[in-house]
């Protein structure tokens, strides 16, 4: 009982080294490259037992936190998706990256990543040449974020060139393919491995394609997100919810992106687990019933105006303040930001390394009302792990227009009302021949016009006898002879509206990896003794059972303890290998196992057992039954380790040595 | 309190009607055709809220029953699979069905299903013509099992033709493509919709293919099973298990089969959830540590010798008897059959409609030691829902040979031993030029030879100075000048062996659908009042909370009951819609919700609440707290409804009316 009860664990004795963590994760089979014995394929990883359990526990916590607590409607829709659906959603046309090839070796690069890598390397070389002291770590981290590392050479650049490079890098996400090609020529960017020139950028669609059925005539894609599965089922979901909004559907499942050249380990992969929520809400009322429960939660926010000013300083505000000031668009969006914060910190994300970054206007889809990303800081920089967007009525509208199925909510009005609606009418007989094969697309575009756009088109028709309509990527002038747009008096008994969608979308693999970085440290006395301080709620194994040896004397006790822990819902595992107790504990520190219990000769004789806490390595001793109860309470979160130390005496045996 | 406490529910008042069940399942959104608003695609279904929850609960029960209780190592490997892996496993070459086309319309048919459908229709027409009374239902069910329904016409056949058709149907799974083509010509089988001729059968591979990365050079398939993900990770799994066998890995995930012409609803789909176990075991010791715990469980077994005799009578044996008599090959296989039985009956499969059918020798892969399918009886006939095979050392051997990575267990021997091993040695310098581009494949085939085959090859070399080797689908004579096969004395310190694999493989969608059929019935007094008698452990919602009305008076009570049930782990849902209480209960009978609690004015005044049991519709009344405790105990399975009736008085209110 000699150890001090308030021993503070020094988790920062050694600077974070990503290779040490990665080596631990592969060695302990959290994950490994898929088909490793076949040489592997970039961007595909398998999760081994601890990784699968960690993922299952994160998903289980997610399901309880969101689906159960919020009474969401769970869905499980297909991965294989009809191409028409993804054509409507815009993925077939726009879910692309720009790609270049080494003209001689044919190696492919993502154009923006290539430019970024080369310019950053030149800027780094410039700093070295100017004798600037070791480039700050933070910048290094950002530089590593996305692209293949390019070696820097100490060459000084003109001040103007430095400024130009920095301007390019600030906007690197926003260039068109042609612009990227121009940048490559202008700045003489070559393939970093070979020094060869690269081709003009070409568009590459990031969806895996396949065909459904034996005829090859039904084209399908592996879904790039689960969201479309919610939207196409909207009417059935609404019906299941007795016709009322708001409600949310939720889905956990695999999605796919055929990345051009994936790197960054688990952060940029070709197959990944997502958890997505589509919360359908009345566009006229985006308040949230339970907002008052979260309004005082403080978030670290990085709003768009701060970013526009080129700064990254954080506003620490309660979500109540952020919504009432208008920084966050509405209560429902704010409610989800707070719930996302609670979820991420519950599973062990460090709140000081979590921020919510608002999308800038040019990042956001044109239809989105507001969008915030939960970003987590890792050694790769700030990583987008959860997107939370108000997508307005966009998705339901486009699917409705395309399929001619109404996707609306109908609310009976207490009293009928007369409303003025702007209505578009086509003279189809004349319209078809006038626009021939574009007619259908133009008609669909007209039907999809929002009230706002209809008003504009009506004004145009009055002014210049034609309305400008965009369809099939072209612009058409539709004359008043075939198109009338007029206000009409309509008597309504029912209010009919397309609900808006607020979409929190979680990248589970990215969250899992970030959590591993936040949990990892090495013991002060030995840099090789890594520890993952995962909270019990997500730890793959909650309790390790360690008999002193493989001796048969211990077997009945081990079976009893194992059975009792299991019946209390504590996932435990026995390690009766020949390794020393210290080694067995060290192995489980690497697996993030929060508690361990040891059975030795005293257990057989006196019916006692010791319990060891992972981070402090402190041990307590008590009767076997008391220790089992304690472990269960600790794992359920009903008891803290400090409280546990009040309940049982400390033990200072020789086991750890 | 007038209702008799022992009221027996008559669940068989109405004969089972599949269309009624299907209409319920679609209406309540257990599932629906995927992309329905886009016209749908055959063989792809989305699960809605009750279907997803039912599936999640089945999987959760599976995870506890197998992964947690048996301490299996969970895996989550990729769906997108490198083609090389599936080439080695045999799927690229052999995972095919035979397909024919209507020569005019190009509609496709699975050849065996087409023949089966036409011949069965002719046999049915023959019976009608012979005036045989209504063909028995059972036969009807079998006939509907697999193929598109073909209309029968009452035409009498010769006795010899009847016998011939029956012989063809008995062997329909075992014909080659050429044989199927011959049958089509011989029996003049035409496309049933058009009466047109059909083409010769061509092979169609059932895997969805795609390519990985932007170059198009890495071919990939969507996995047709999860098993290969276990095998390629064997060394990491073994290492995680401290180098010891037996151990099992387990994986739950989506798999894909691009069926030629899928029908039969959820039973034959193109995307489905599987749960697979690979249990790795010492080939010399297939005993199971916990076999004694299950040995007295009685199973309904249909062994292969009974089937060979053309019979289908069941042997009801304990699994202990089945293993000791040699009917089931070994204890480990027997242990899993019993565990599969316990799992299926726990989730609600009717044990009287569950049998274990042994594979006949010609059904089984050449390497398999024994194989049993758990088959569940449905309106489609007996459906294979779980396969349980002893795959010997096949899978690890082929991947090992292909990749030149050893996939073996090493056990230190207490004393070194000298063993005689037959070893093949190639004279590579002469061998390469002799067989040119086939050399590699021949070498691999030689390395893959089992001890038995090596012995044979050695004898061949002695007799005729050459060994016959099959590779690349051809036969080669490898002369003694380049190949020596000889016994050698080898001193071993370590026993090295390829473990055998016992593979229980669950089709979750098939189990789920069969469970729905076994659970469905209609109330005696109204055929339109369907009920799903799902056990609480898998029911999508365990308890419905029904306030008398949407009145604000009830809101605090509803919130309190809802919160308390949730904190006791009972998934509940509030229905405060305007429908009558009876209607709301009827809706939840269709969802399989086992219990409902009603809050009315008495609840507000006296703090009482009633609880209703789904199958009997009996109600009990008690204090709100008592009823909540009762519901929790009932849902956990700690209490039966009969016991609950002893605890609280019956209630005979007017609500249900």
XYZ file of N, CA and C in Angstrom, chain A residues 19 44 83 120 139 145 148 153 171 177 204 209 238 249 291 299 333 365 383 391 393 455 473 562 605 637 640 647-648:
87
model
N 4.981 6.685 -36.551
C 5.432 5.317 -36.874
C 5.316 4.353 -35.686
N -7.178 -0.219 -49.258
C -8.089 -1.245 -48.725
C -7.444 -1.877 -47.490
N -27.727 3.128 -61.468
C -27.036 4.336 -61.925
C -27.982 5.534 -62.027
N 4.471 23.096 -51.842
C 4.832 23.104 -50.421
C 6.293 22.720 -50.225
N 2.963 23.219 -39.277
C 2.952 23.332 -40.735
C 3.312 22.029 -41.390
N -0.774 16.267 -44.748
C -2.168 15.850 -44.705
C -2.608 15.057 -45.923
N 1.380 12.796 -51.317
C 2.655 12.102 -51.210
C 3.720 13.123 -50.818
N 14.196 20.874 -51.524
C 15.595 21.214 -51.785
C 15.765 22.682 -51.399
N -6.190 28.274 -52.226
C -7.395 28.004 -53.021
C -7.356 26.635 -53.701
N -10.402 21.738 -63.700
C -9.369 20.925 -64.319
C -8.453 21.744 -65.213
N -11.815 12.012 -63.381
C -11.959 10.601 -63.051
C -13.085 10.446 -62.047
N -17.795 1.120 -60.595
C -18.985 0.737 -61.362
C -19.023 -0.759 -61.626
N -41.899 8.264 -44.193
C -42.899 9.222 -43.703
C -44.151 8.476 -43.257
N -34.128 9.486 -40.217
C -33.729 8.116 -40.516
C -32.223 8.030 -40.311
N -33.767 21.239 -27.865
C -32.617 22.144 -27.959
C -32.204 22.677 -26.582
N -18.928 24.893 -27.530
C -18.224 24.285 -28.663
C -17.110 25.213 -29.122
N -29.909 22.293 -36.607
C -28.495 22.158 -36.955
C -27.637 22.284 -35.690
N -22.351 23.411 -51.359
C -23.223 23.237 -52.517
C -24.173 24.425 -52.573
N -8.646 16.978 -39.491
C -9.298 16.033 -40.389
C -10.819 16.140 -40.255
N -29.223 20.645 -46.012
C -29.234 20.478 -47.466
C -30.512 21.016 -48.092
N -34.208 21.538 -49.455
C -35.126 20.550 -50.032
C -34.525 19.891 -51.261
N -40.370 33.130 -59.936
C -40.634 34.578 -59.957
C -39.715 35.271 -60.957
N -26.655 20.939 -68.998
C -25.414 21.702 -69.034
C -25.409 22.826 -70.059
N -14.440 -15.532 -15.376
C -14.802 -15.251 -16.763
C -16.321 -15.295 -16.935
N -6.115 -19.669 -2.205
C -6.113 -19.866 -0.744
C -7.133 -18.949 -0.057
N -19.210 2.752 -16.140
C -19.085 4.180 -15.879
C -19.835 4.622 -14.630
N -15.724 5.896 -10.751
C -14.430 6.298 -11.315
C -13.331 5.518 -10.602
N -12.650 2.323 -2.193
C -13.408 1.134 -1.797
C -12.526 -0.055 -1.423
N -11.398 -0.173 -2.106
C -10.539 -1.328 -1.843
C -9.111 -0.858 -1.572
